[in-house]
PDB file of C-alpha atoms in Angstrom:
ATOM      1  CA  MET A   1       1.651  15.591  -4.623  1.00  0.00           C
ATOM      2  CA  LYS A   2       4.357  12.911  -4.704  1.00  0.00           C
ATOM      3  CA  ALA A   3       3.895   9.128  -4.549  1.00  0.00           C
ATOM      4  CA  LEU A   4       5.856   6.596  -2.518  1.00  0.00           C
ATOM      5  CA  LEU A   5       5.628   2.831  -3.098  1.00  0.00           C
ATOM      6  CA  LEU A   6       6.618   0.558  -0.218  1.00  0.00           C
ATOM      7  CA  ALA A   7       8.618  -2.506  -1.272  1.00  0.00           C
ATOM      8  CA  GLY A   8      10.998  -3.037   1.627  1.00  0.00           C
ATOM      9  CA  GLY A   9       9.543  -6.285   2.944  1.00  0.00           C
ATOM     10  CA  TYR A  10      10.883  -9.821   2.468  1.00  0.00           C
ATOM     11  CA  ALA A  11       7.573 -11.646   1.810  1.00  0.00           C
ATOM     12  CA  THR A  12       8.526 -14.725   3.814  1.00  0.00           C
ATOM     13  CA  ARG A  13       5.071 -16.290   3.361  1.00  0.00           C
ATOM     14  CA  LEU A  14       5.675 -16.479  -0.395  1.00  0.00           C
ATOM     15  CA  ARG A  15       9.002 -18.299  -0.249  1.00  0.00           C
ATOM     16  CA  PRO A  16      10.530 -19.849  -2.327  1.00  0.00           C
ATOM     17  CA  LEU A  17       9.041 -17.470  -4.945  1.00  0.00           C
ATOM     18  CA  THR A  18      10.539 -14.488  -3.143  1.00  0.00           C
ATOM     19  CA  ASP A  19      13.961 -16.005  -2.484  1.00  0.00           C
ATOM     20  CA  THR A  20      15.172 -14.431  -5.720  1.00  0.00           C
ATOM     21  CA  THR A  21      12.347 -12.063  -6.729  1.00  0.00           C
ATOM     22  CA  ALA A  22      10.760  -9.226  -4.762  1.00  0.00           C
ATOM     23  CA  LYS A  23       7.034  -9.754  -4.280  1.00  0.00           C
ATOM     24  CA  PRO A  24       6.069  -6.556  -6.175  1.00  0.00           C
ATOM     25  CA  LEU A  25       8.079  -7.814  -9.160  1.00  0.00           C
ATOM     26  CA  LEU A  26       6.251 -11.141  -9.356  1.00  0.00           C
ATOM     27  CA  PRO A  27       4.134 -11.201 -12.521  1.00  0.00           C
ATOM     28  CA  ILE A  28       0.398 -10.664 -12.488  1.00  0.00           C
ATOM     29  CA  ALA A  29      -1.167 -11.425 -15.880  1.00  0.00           C
ATOM     30  CA  GLY A  30       2.242 -11.269 -17.505  1.00  0.00           C
ATOM     31  CA  ARG A  31       3.439  -7.983 -15.956  1.00  0.00           C
ATOM     32  CA  PRO A  32       5.261  -7.184 -12.706  1.00  0.00           C
ATOM     33  CA  MET A  33       2.697  -6.606  -9.974  1.00  0.00           C
ATOM     34  CA  VAL A  34       3.952  -3.084  -9.303  1.00  0.00           C
ATOM     35  CA  ASP A  35       3.380  -2.088 -12.955  1.00  0.00           C
ATOM     36  CA  TRP A  36      -0.365  -2.194 -12.361  1.00  0.00           C
ATOM     37  CA  ILE A  37      -0.011   0.237  -9.445  1.00  0.00           C
ATOM     38  CA  VAL A  38       2.172   2.619 -11.450  1.00  0.00           C
ATOM     39  CA  ASP A  39      -0.491   2.572 -14.186  1.00  0.00           C
ATOM     40  CA  ARG A  40      -3.065   3.700 -11.613  1.00  0.00           C
ATOM     41  CA  ILE A  41      -0.795   6.526 -10.461  1.00  0.00           C
ATOM     42  CA  ASP A  42      -0.186   7.642 -14.055  1.00  0.00           C
ATOM     43  CA  ASP A  43      -3.931   7.610 -14.765  1.00  0.00           C
ATOM     44  CA  ALA A  44      -4.633   9.738 -11.684  1.00  0.00           C
ATOM     45  CA  GLY A  45      -2.848  12.816 -12.989  1.00  0.00           C
ATOM     46  CA  GLY A  46      -1.323  15.468 -10.751  1.00  0.00           C
ATOM     47  CA  VAL A  47       1.318  13.205  -9.176  1.00  0.00           C
ATOM     48  CA  GLU A  48       4.606  14.934  -9.851  1.00  0.00           C
ATOM     49  CA  GLU A  49       7.071  12.221  -8.837  1.00  0.00           C
ATOM     50  CA  VAL A  50       7.008   8.521  -8.013  1.00  0.00           C
ATOM     51  CA  HIS A  51       9.464   7.021  -5.532  1.00  0.00           C
ATOM     52  CA  LEU A  52       9.918   3.424  -4.377  1.00  0.00           C
ATOM     53  CA  VAL A  53      11.769   2.252  -1.278  1.00  0.00           C
ATOM     54  CA  THR A  54      13.134  -1.282  -1.069  1.00  0.00           C
ATOM     55  CA  ASN A  55      15.927  -3.220   0.635  1.00  0.00           C
ATOM     56  CA  ALA A  56      19.494  -4.123  -0.329  1.00  0.00           C
ATOM     57  CA  VAL A  57      18.507  -7.638  -1.427  1.00  0.00           C
ATOM     58  CA  TYR A  58      16.138  -6.470  -4.166  1.00  0.00           C
ATOM     59  CA  ALA A  59      17.422  -2.950  -4.911  1.00  0.00           C
ATOM     60  CA  ALA A  60      19.352  -3.904  -8.073  1.00  0.00           C
ATOM     61  CA  ASP A  61      16.280  -5.647  -9.506  1.00  0.00           C
ATOM     62  CA  PHE A  62      14.131  -2.576  -8.891  1.00  0.00           C
ATOM     63  CA  GLU A  63      16.807  -0.341 -10.426  1.00  0.00           C
ATOM     64  CA  ARG A  64      16.669  -2.438 -13.602  1.00  0.00           C
ATOM     65  CA  TRP A  65      12.850  -2.353 -13.555  1.00  0.00           C
ATOM     66  CA  ALA A  66      12.852   1.444 -13.118  1.00  0.00           C
ATOM     67  CA  LYS A  67      15.140   2.145 -16.094  1.00  0.00           C
ATOM     68  CA  VAL A  68      12.129   2.385 -18.423  1.00  0.00           C
ATOM     69  CA  ARG A  69       9.884   4.086 -15.859  1.00  0.00           C
ATOM     70  CA  ALA A  70       9.924   7.477 -14.176  1.00  0.00           C
ATOM     71  CA  VAL A  71      10.422   5.967 -10.714  1.00  0.00           C
ATOM     72  CA  THR A  72      13.225   6.808  -8.268  1.00  0.00           C
ATOM     73  CA  ILE A  73      14.495   3.867  -6.197  1.00  0.00           C
ATOM     74  CA  TRP A  74      15.705   4.180  -2.592  1.00  0.00           C
ATOM     75  CA  ASN A  75      17.632   1.388  -0.854  1.00  0.00           C
ATOM     76  CA  ASP A  76      17.068   1.149   2.904  1.00  0.00           C
ATOM     77  CA  GLY A  77      20.261  -0.903   3.342  1.00  0.00           C
ATOM     78  CA  THR A  78      18.705  -3.881   5.143  1.00  0.00           C
ATOM     79  CA  ARG A  79      19.336  -7.483   4.127  1.00  0.00           C
ATOM     80  CA  SER A  80      16.983  -9.627   6.182  1.00  0.00           C
ATOM     81  CA  ASN A  81      13.572  -9.770   7.771  1.00  0.00           C
ATOM     82  CA  GLU A  82      15.297  -9.491  11.150  1.00  0.00           C
ATOM     83  CA  ASP A  83      16.951  -6.103  10.523  1.00  0.00           C
ATOM     84  CA  ARG A  84      14.251  -4.492   8.371  1.00  0.00           C
ATOM     85  CA  LEU A  85      13.267  -0.899   9.135  1.00  0.00           C
ATOM     86  CA  GLY A  86       9.541  -1.574   8.910  1.00  0.00           C
ATOM     87  CA  ALA A  87       7.153   0.151   6.535  1.00  0.00           C
ATOM     88  CA  LEU A  88       7.077   3.396   8.511  1.00  0.00           C
ATOM     89  CA  GLY A  89      10.845   3.389   8.924  1.00  0.00           C
ATOM     90  CA  ASP A  90      11.082   3.121   5.152  1.00  0.00           C
ATOM     91  CA  VAL A  91       8.620   5.989   4.669  1.00  0.00           C
ATOM     92  CA  ALA A  92      10.697   8.168   6.993  1.00  0.00           C
ATOM     93  CA  LEU A  93      13.899   7.240   5.150  1.00  0.00           C
ATOM     94  CA  ALA A  94      12.428   8.081   1.737  1.00  0.00           C
ATOM     95  CA  VAL A  95      10.921  11.349   3.013  1.00  0.00           C
ATOM     96  CA  GLU A  96      14.329  12.446   4.299  1.00  0.00           C
ATOM     97  CA  ARG A  97      16.420  11.327   1.314  1.00  0.00           C
ATOM     98  CA  ALA A  98      13.994  12.523  -1.354  1.00  0.00           C
ATOM     99  CA  GLY A  99      13.046  15.749   0.430  1.00  0.00           C
ATOM    100  CA  LEU A 100       9.332  14.936   0.517  1.00  0.00           C
ATOM    101  CA  GLU A 101       8.463  16.650   3.788  1.00  0.00           C
ATOM    102  CA  GLY A 102       6.754  19.643   2.152  1.00  0.00           C
ATOM    103  CA  ASP A 103       4.481  17.633  -0.122  1.00  0.00           C
ATOM    104  CA  ASP A 104       1.200  15.789   0.111  1.00  0.00           C
ATOM    105  CA  LEU A 105       2.277  12.163  -0.070  1.00  0.00           C
ATOM    106  CA  LEU A 106       0.426   9.246  -1.670  1.00  0.00           C
ATOM    107  CA  VAL A 107       1.766   6.106   0.052  1.00  0.00           C
ATOM    108  CA  ILE A 108       0.938   2.691  -1.406  1.00  0.00           C
ATOM    109  CA  ALA A 109       2.164  -0.762  -0.472  1.00  0.00           C
ATOM    110  CA  ALA A 110       3.579  -2.208  -3.680  1.00  0.00           C
ATOM    111  CA  ASP A 111       1.820  -5.546  -3.109  1.00  0.00           C
ATOM    112  CA  ASN A 112      -1.586  -3.895  -2.743  1.00  0.00           C
ATOM    113  CA  LEU A 113      -3.596  -4.283  -5.970  1.00  0.00           C
ATOM    114  CA  PHE A 114      -6.820  -2.343  -6.313  1.00  0.00           C
ATOM    115  CA  GLU A 115      -9.258  -1.321  -9.027  1.00  0.00           C
ATOM    116  CA  PHE A 116     -10.635   1.963  -7.682  1.00  0.00           C
ATOM    117  CA  SER A 117      -9.714   5.295  -9.258  1.00  0.00           C
ATOM    118  CA  LEU A 118      -6.815   7.129  -7.647  1.00  0.00           C
ATOM    119  CA  ARG A 119      -8.071  10.252  -9.417  1.00  0.00           C
ATOM    120  CA  ASP A 120     -11.327  10.008  -7.438  1.00  0.00           C
ATOM    121  CA  TYR A 121      -9.457   9.222  -4.226  1.00  0.00           C
ATOM    122  CA  ILE A 122      -7.211  12.273  -4.624  1.00  0.00           C
ATOM    123  CA  ALA A 123     -10.256  14.428  -5.380  1.00  0.00           C
ATOM    124  CA  PHE A 124     -11.844  13.171  -2.130  1.00  0.00           C
ATOM    125  CA  PHE A 125      -8.672  14.095  -0.237  1.00  0.00           C
ATOM    126  CA  ARG A 126      -8.588  17.561  -1.812  1.00  0.00           C
ATOM    127  CA  GLU A 127     -12.251  18.139  -0.979  1.00  0.00           C
ATOM    128  CA  LYS A 128     -11.643  17.419   2.709  1.00  0.00           C
ATOM    129  CA  GLY A 129      -8.832  19.951   2.689  1.00  0.00           C
ATOM    130  CA  ASP A 130      -7.427  19.683   6.206  1.00  0.00           C
ATOM    131  CA  GLY A 131      -6.700  16.017   6.775  1.00  0.00           C
ATOM    132  CA  SER A 132      -4.976  12.861   5.656  1.00  0.00           C
ATOM    133  CA  ALA A 133      -6.882   9.972   4.081  1.00  0.00           C
ATOM    134  CA  VAL A 134      -7.009   6.189   3.973  1.00  0.00           C
ATOM    135  CA  ALA A 135      -8.792   4.031   1.399  1.00  0.00           C
ATOM    136  CA  VAL A 136     -11.268   1.711   3.143  1.00  0.00           C
ATOM    137  CA  HIS A 137     -13.097  -1.372   1.937  1.00  0.00           C
ATOM    138  CA  ARG A 138     -16.133  -3.166   3.350  1.00  0.00           C
ATOM    139  CA  LEU A 139     -15.396  -6.864   3.730  1.00  0.00           C
ATOM    140  CA  ALA A 140     -17.792  -9.383   2.209  1.00  0.00           C
ATOM    141  CA  ASP A 141     -16.980 -11.650   5.153  1.00  0.00           C
ATOM    142  CA  PRO A 142     -16.973  -9.544   8.362  1.00  0.00           C
ATOM    143  CA  SER A 143     -15.364 -12.405  10.312  1.00  0.00           C
ATOM    144  CA  LEU A 144     -12.097 -11.570   8.524  1.00  0.00           C
ATOM    145  CA  ALA A 145     -11.983  -8.037   9.947  1.00  0.00           C
ATOM    146  CA  ARG A 146      -9.760  -9.127  12.831  1.00  0.00           C
ATOM    147  CA  LEU A 147      -6.971  -9.721  10.282  1.00  0.00           C
ATOM    148  CA  TYR A 148      -6.884  -6.068   9.217  1.00  0.00           C
ATOM    149  CA  GLY A 149      -6.874  -2.521  10.497  1.00  0.00           C
ATOM    150  CA  VAL A 150     -10.520  -1.832  11.334  1.00  0.00           C
ATOM    151  CA  ILE A 151     -11.955   1.626  10.638  1.00  0.00           C
ATOM    152  CA  GLU A 152     -14.961   3.459  12.078  1.00  0.00           C
ATOM    153  CA  LEU A 153     -16.275   6.523  10.228  1.00  0.00           C
ATOM    154  CA  ASP A 154     -18.767   9.259  11.049  1.00  0.00           C
ATOM    155  CA  ARG A 155     -21.318  10.683   8.597  1.00  0.00           C
ATOM    156  CA  ASP A 156     -18.660  13.004   7.138  1.00  0.00           C
ATOM    157  CA  ASP A 157     -16.278  10.073   6.583  1.00  0.00           C
ATOM    158  CA  ARG A 158     -13.952  11.257   9.325  1.00  0.00           C
ATOM    159  CA  VAL A 159     -12.181   8.391  11.074  1.00  0.00           C
ATOM    160  CA  THR A 160     -13.456   8.060  14.639  1.00  0.00           C
ATOM    161  CA  GLY A 161     -11.807   4.721  15.362  1.00  0.00           C
ATOM    162  CA  PHE A 162      -8.836   2.859  13.908  1.00  0.00           C
ATOM    163  CA  GLU A 163      -7.647  -0.368  15.495  1.00  0.00           C
ATOM    164  CA  GLU A 164      -5.083  -2.787  14.081  1.00  0.00           C
ATOM    165  CA  LYS A 165      -6.184  -6.439  14.034  1.00  0.00           C
ATOM    166  CA  PRO A 166      -8.650  -6.218  16.950  1.00  0.00           C
ATOM    167  CA  GLU A 167      -9.845  -9.382  18.628  1.00  0.00           C
ATOM    168  CA  HIS A 168     -13.415  -8.026  18.580  1.00  0.00           C
ATOM    169  CA  PRO A 169     -13.845  -5.748  15.512  1.00  0.00           C
ATOM    170  CA  ARG A 170     -16.380  -2.934  15.842  1.00  0.00           C
ATOM    171  CA  SER A 171     -16.785  -2.467  12.086  1.00  0.00           C
ATOM    172  CA  ASP A 172     -16.524  -4.372   8.810  1.00  0.00           C
ATOM    173  CA  LEU A 173     -14.684  -1.475   7.145  1.00  0.00           C
ATOM    174  CA  VAL A 174     -10.964  -2.148   6.871  1.00  0.00           C
ATOM    175  CA  SER A 175      -7.942  -0.093   5.987  1.00  0.00           C
ATOM    176  CA  THR A 176      -6.120  -0.808   2.746  1.00  0.00           C
ATOM    177  CA  ALA A 177      -2.459   0.107   2.375  1.00  0.00           C
ATOM    178  CA  THR A 178      -3.244   3.156   0.242  1.00  0.00           C
ATOM    179  CA  TYR A 179      -2.828   6.382   2.194  1.00  0.00           C
ATOM    180  CA  ILE A 180      -2.571  10.080   1.494  1.00  0.00           C
ATOM    181  CA  TYR A 181      -0.597  12.024   4.088  1.00  0.00           C
ATOM    182  CA  HIS A 182      -1.449  15.714   4.205  1.00  0.00           C
ATOM    183  CA  ARG A 183       1.724  17.757   3.868  1.00  0.00           C
ATOM    184  CA  SER A 184       1.250  19.157   7.369  1.00  0.00           C
ATOM    185  CA  HIS A 185       1.143  15.598   8.749  1.00  0.00           C
ATOM    186  CA  VAL A 186       4.231  14.206   7.003  1.00  0.00           C
ATOM    187  CA  PRO A 187       6.616  15.700   9.609  1.00  0.00           C
ATOM    188  CA  LEU A 188       4.573  14.049  12.385  1.00  0.00           C
ATOM    189  CA  LEU A 189       5.888  10.645  11.275  1.00  0.00           C
ATOM    190  CA  GLY A 190       9.281  11.548  12.701  1.00  0.00           C
ATOM    191  CA  ARG A 191       7.655  12.393  16.019  1.00  0.00           C
ATOM    192  CA  TYR A 192       5.683   9.134  15.962  1.00  0.00           C
ATOM    193  CA  LEU A 193       8.854   7.078  15.504  1.00  0.00           C
ATOM    194  CA  ALA A 194      10.885   9.148  17.970  1.00  0.00           C
ATOM    195  CA  GLU A 195       8.311   8.295  20.662  1.00  0.00           C
ATOM    196  CA  GLY A 196       9.216   4.625  20.199  1.00  0.00           C
ATOM    197  CA  ASN A 197       6.029   3.599  18.422  1.00  0.00           C
ATOM    198  CA  PRO A 198       6.122   0.466  16.194  1.00  0.00           C
ATOM    199  CA  PRO A 199       7.346   0.884  12.591  1.00  0.00           C
ATOM    200  CA  ASP A 200       4.976  -1.832  11.347  1.00  0.00           C
ATOM    201  CA  PRO A 201       2.294  -2.206  10.117  1.00  0.00           C
ATOM    202  CA  PRO A 202       1.919   1.147   8.326  1.00  0.00           C
ATOM    203  CA  GLY A 203      -1.601   1.671   9.687  1.00  0.00           C
ATOM    204  CA  ARG A 204      -0.143   2.167  13.169  1.00  0.00           C
ATOM    205  CA  PHE A 205       0.848   5.712  12.254  1.00  0.00           C
ATOM    206  CA  LEU A 206      -2.718   6.565  11.243  1.00  0.00           C
ATOM    207  CA  THR A 207      -4.075   4.994  14.438  1.00  0.00           C
ATOM    208  CA  TRP A 208      -1.847   7.447  16.297  1.00  0.00           C
ATOM    209  CA  LEU A 209      -2.559  10.330  13.900  1.00  0.00           C
ATOM    210  CA  CYS A 210      -6.368  10.163  14.042  1.00  0.00           C
ATOM    211  CA  GLU A 211      -6.216  11.036  17.750  1.00  0.00           C
ATOM    212  CA  ARG A 212      -4.286  14.224  16.940  1.00  0.00           C
ATOM    213  CA  ALA A 213      -5.402  15.425  13.495  1.00  0.00           C
ATOM    214  CA  PRO A 214      -8.202  14.956  10.952  1.00  0.00           C
ATOM    215  CA  LEU A 215      -8.159  11.644   9.087  1.00  0.00           C
ATOM    216  CA  TYR A 216     -10.796  10.632   6.529  1.00  0.00           C
ATOM    217  CA  GLY A 217     -11.824   7.305   5.034  1.00  0.00           C
ATOM    218  CA  TYR A 218     -12.379   7.002   1.288  1.00  0.00           C
ATOM    219  CA  ARG A 219     -14.845   4.167   0.723  1.00  0.00           C
ATOM    220  CA  PHE A 220     -14.577   2.027  -2.394  1.00  0.00           C
ATOM    221  CA  ASP A 221     -16.431  -1.052  -3.640  1.00  0.00           C
ATOM    222  CA  GLU A 222     -14.088  -2.162  -6.418  1.00  0.00           C
ATOM    223  CA  SER A 223     -11.880  -5.227  -6.132  1.00  0.00           C
ATOM    224  CA  TRP A 224      -8.873  -5.159  -3.805  1.00  0.00           C
ATOM    225  CA  PHE A 225      -6.123  -7.742  -3.306  1.00  0.00           C
ATOM    226  CA  ASP A 226      -3.873  -7.633  -0.262  1.00  0.00           C
ATOM    227  CA  ILE A 227      -1.324 -10.154  -1.507  1.00  0.00           C
ATOM    228  CA  GLY A 228       0.382 -11.943   1.358  1.00  0.00           C
ATOM    229  CA  ALA A 229      -0.085 -15.665   0.735  1.00  0.00           C
ATOM    230  CA  PRO A 230       0.053 -17.953  -2.348  1.00  0.00           C
ATOM    231  CA  GLU A 231      -3.717 -18.280  -2.639  1.00  0.00           C
ATOM    232  CA  GLN A 232      -4.117 -14.477  -2.744  1.00  0.00           C
ATOM    233  CA  LEU A 233      -1.410 -14.270  -5.397  1.00  0.00           C
ATOM    234  CA  LEU A 234      -3.217 -16.826  -7.565  1.00  0.00           C
ATOM    235  CA  GLU A 235      -6.559 -15.080  -7.069  1.00  0.00           C
ATOM    236  CA  ALA A 236      -5.130 -11.718  -8.141  1.00  0.00           C
ATOM    237  CA  ASP A 237      -3.330 -13.249 -11.121  1.00  0.00           C
ATOM    238  CA  ASN A 238      -6.497 -14.887 -12.374  1.00  0.00           C
ATOM    239  CA  ARG A 239      -8.554 -11.737 -11.837  1.00  0.00           C
ATOM    240  CA  TYR A 240      -6.158  -9.687 -13.934  1.00  0.00           C
ATOM    241  CA  ARG A 241      -5.836 -12.462 -16.507  1.00  0.00           C
ATOM    242  CA  GLU A 242      -9.631 -12.459 -16.849  1.00  0.00           C
ATOM    243  CA  ARG A 243      -9.599  -8.698 -17.444  1.00  0.00           C
ATOM    244  CA  ALA A 244      -6.939  -9.181 -20.116  1.00  0.00           C
ATOM    245  CA  GLY A 245      -8.873 -11.983 -21.836  1.00  0.00           C
ATOM    246  CA  LEU A 246      -6.357 -14.632 -20.779  1.00  0.00           C
ATOM    247  CA  PRO A 247      -7.156 -18.156 -19.553  1.00  0.00           C
ATOM    248  CA  ALA A 248      -7.206 -18.785 -15.809  1.00  0.00           C
ATOM    249  CA  ARG A 249      -4.546 -20.901 -14.162  1.00  0.00           C
ATOM    250  CA  ALA A 250      -5.015 -23.633 -11.593  1.00  0.00           C
ATOM    251  CA  HIS A 251      -1.599 -22.892 -10.114  1.00  0.00           C
ATOM    252  CA  TYR A 252       0.436 -19.707  -9.971  1.00  0.00           C
ATOM    253  CA  SER A 253       3.505 -19.538 -12.206  1.00  0.00           C
ATOM    254  CA  PRO A 254       6.143 -16.801 -11.861  1.00  0.00           C
ATOM    255  CA  ASP A 255       7.020 -16.734 -15.553  1.00  0.00           C
ATOM    256  CA  LEU A 256       6.067 -13.694 -17.633  1.00  0.00           C
ATOM    257  CA  SER A 257       4.175 -15.772 -20.184  1.00  0.00           C
ATOM    258  CA  THR A 258       0.539 -14.903 -20.792  1.00  0.00           C
ATOM    259  CA  ASN A 259      -0.319 -18.512 -21.686  1.00  0.00           C
TER     260      ASN A 259
END
């Protein structure tokens, strides 16, 4: 199994913080956000390589970050939100350049902080054997489901329905941007894109895939932060500061201080 972190977006909702710093490099409890995800991958065991795909604006910063980590950086060559490849375009680029087509692929959005065990998630995927997987979370407030990819599962945890941001959600289980593509399904991404399907959001591929191949939902109850807006960034920072025994902040600060 190989891992791919998605960091090709421009995080326009977090400007001006992201004018000069990629969202996954913003500090959470004194460390770059993406460090916490890499820790989870390292703890999982069995992941042979870690790759990260980003854009030309932030590539040099990620290269500097990766110098002390076993992470390979791929630059998608884009320079603005208008010419971005989209998450799935970036996955396809990294698969081609890194030669990942023959591997099971753990794909994680690099702004997606979670506290469940990737070791357990990978074991779930292995147990199913013939399909891809998506980590799913039950929302405390079901009214928010329309903001996410909504998942329906059968008694064997196979995905029977997957709809992106539906007006009338049929479930309170939502997709998180933590996927495992079965090696036999990785080549299907090229077909998906060649058919003219949208390259964003990344769940679109799994919506398409679940109608053609087995896809399973791994349920977790631990905390999850989908960081898109300033209030979510502050919430995640304070959660991780609490875990580290650090005082909470009333306002988010992008410095690396733990004070």
